[in-house]
Coordinates of C-alpha atoms in Angstrom, one line a residue:
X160 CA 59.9 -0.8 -17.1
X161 CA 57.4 -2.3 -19.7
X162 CA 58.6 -5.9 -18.8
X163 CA 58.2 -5.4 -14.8
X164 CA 54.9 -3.7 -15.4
X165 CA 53.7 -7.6 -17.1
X166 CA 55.1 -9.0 -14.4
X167 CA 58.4 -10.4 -16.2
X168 CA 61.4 -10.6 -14.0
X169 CA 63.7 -12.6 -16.5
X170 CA 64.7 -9.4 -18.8
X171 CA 67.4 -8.1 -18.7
X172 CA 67.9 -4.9 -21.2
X173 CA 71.8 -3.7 -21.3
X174 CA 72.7 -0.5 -23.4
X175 CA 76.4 -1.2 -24.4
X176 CA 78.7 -0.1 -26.5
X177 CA 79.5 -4.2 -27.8
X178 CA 81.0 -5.9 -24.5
X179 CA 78.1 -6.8 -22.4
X180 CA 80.3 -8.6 -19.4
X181 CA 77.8 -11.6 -19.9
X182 CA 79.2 -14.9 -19.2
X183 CA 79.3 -17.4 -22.2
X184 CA 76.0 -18.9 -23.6
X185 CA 73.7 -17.4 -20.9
X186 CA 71.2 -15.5 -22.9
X187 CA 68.2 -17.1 -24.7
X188 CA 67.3 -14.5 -27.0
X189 CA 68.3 -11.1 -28.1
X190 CA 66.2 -8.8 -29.9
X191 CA 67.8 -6.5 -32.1
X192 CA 64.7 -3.8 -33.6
X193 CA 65.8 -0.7 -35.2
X194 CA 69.4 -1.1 -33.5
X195 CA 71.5 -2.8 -36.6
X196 CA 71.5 0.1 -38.8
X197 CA 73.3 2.5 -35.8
X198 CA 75.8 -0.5 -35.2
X199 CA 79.2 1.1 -36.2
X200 CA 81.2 -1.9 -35.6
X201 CA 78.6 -5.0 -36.6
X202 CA 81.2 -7.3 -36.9
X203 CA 82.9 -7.1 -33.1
X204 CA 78.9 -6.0 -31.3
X205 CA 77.3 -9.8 -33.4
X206 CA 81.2 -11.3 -32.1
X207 CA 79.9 -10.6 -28.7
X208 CA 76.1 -11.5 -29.0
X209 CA 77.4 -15.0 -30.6
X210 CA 79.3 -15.6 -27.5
X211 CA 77.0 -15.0 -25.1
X212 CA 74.3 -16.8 -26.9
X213 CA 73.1 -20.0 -25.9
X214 CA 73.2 -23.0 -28.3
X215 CA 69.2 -23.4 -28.5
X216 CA 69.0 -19.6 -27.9
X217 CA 68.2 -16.9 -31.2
X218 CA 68.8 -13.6 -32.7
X219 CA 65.4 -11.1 -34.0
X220 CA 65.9 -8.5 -35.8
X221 CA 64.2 -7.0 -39.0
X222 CA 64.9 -5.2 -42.0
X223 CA 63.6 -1.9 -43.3
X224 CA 64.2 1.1 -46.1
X225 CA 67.3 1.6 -43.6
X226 CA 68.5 -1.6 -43.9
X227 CA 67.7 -4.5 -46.7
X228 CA 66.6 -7.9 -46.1
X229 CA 70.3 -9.1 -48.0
X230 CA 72.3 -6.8 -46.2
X231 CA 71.1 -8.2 -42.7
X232 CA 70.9 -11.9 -43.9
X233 CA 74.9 -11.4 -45.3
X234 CA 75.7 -9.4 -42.3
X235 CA 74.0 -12.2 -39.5
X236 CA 75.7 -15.0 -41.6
X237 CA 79.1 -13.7 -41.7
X238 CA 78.9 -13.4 -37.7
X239 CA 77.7 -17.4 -37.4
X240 CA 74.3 -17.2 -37.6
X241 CA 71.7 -18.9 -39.6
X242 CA 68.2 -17.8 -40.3
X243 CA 65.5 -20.1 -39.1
X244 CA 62.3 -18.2 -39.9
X245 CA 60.9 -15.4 -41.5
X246 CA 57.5 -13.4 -40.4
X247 CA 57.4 -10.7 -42.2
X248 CA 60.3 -8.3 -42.2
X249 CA 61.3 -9.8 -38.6
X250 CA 64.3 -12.5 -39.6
X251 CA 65.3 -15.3 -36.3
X252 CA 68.1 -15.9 -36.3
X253 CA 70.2 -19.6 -34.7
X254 CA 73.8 -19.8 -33.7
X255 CA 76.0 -22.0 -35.8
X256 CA 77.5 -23.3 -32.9
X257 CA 81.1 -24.2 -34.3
X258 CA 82.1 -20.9 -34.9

């Protein structure tokens, strides 16, 4: 509702429960605030965000008391990601595209 009421009609926000029916490499970036740490199954839900990914696309997500900046970084590496910037406790995130 946020993004319509700035006038952007590229977002697309899907509540899933880790299989988004998105076709391979078609989304640019994916935000992931405050979701990680409610993420029973990390390991298939990042599976399915890698896949749909685009090769020049990126992962956000941050760390917090919930959730350390190690834990994330080992968790987003094991699922083929690599970090590419830090601002703060907000961690990007590319895809290591041979995985």
């Amino acid at each position: 509702e946020e993004a319509k009421k700035q006038g952007l009609r590229n977002i697309t926000t899907i509540l899933s429960d880790g299989e988004t029916r998105l076709h391979d490499e078609s989304v640019d970036v994916i935000l992931l605030y405050g979701v990680l740490p409610e993420i029973k199954d990390k390991e298939s839900v990042l599976r399915e965000l890698h896949r749909v990914l685009k090769p020049d696309g990126y992962v956000s997500t941050r760390f917090c008391f919930r959730i350390k900046k190690d834990r994330v970084l080992g968790i987003m590496e094991s699922a083929g990601f690599s970090l590419i910037e830090q601002k703060g406790r907000i961690l990007n995130f590319e895809k290591i595209c041979n995985r």
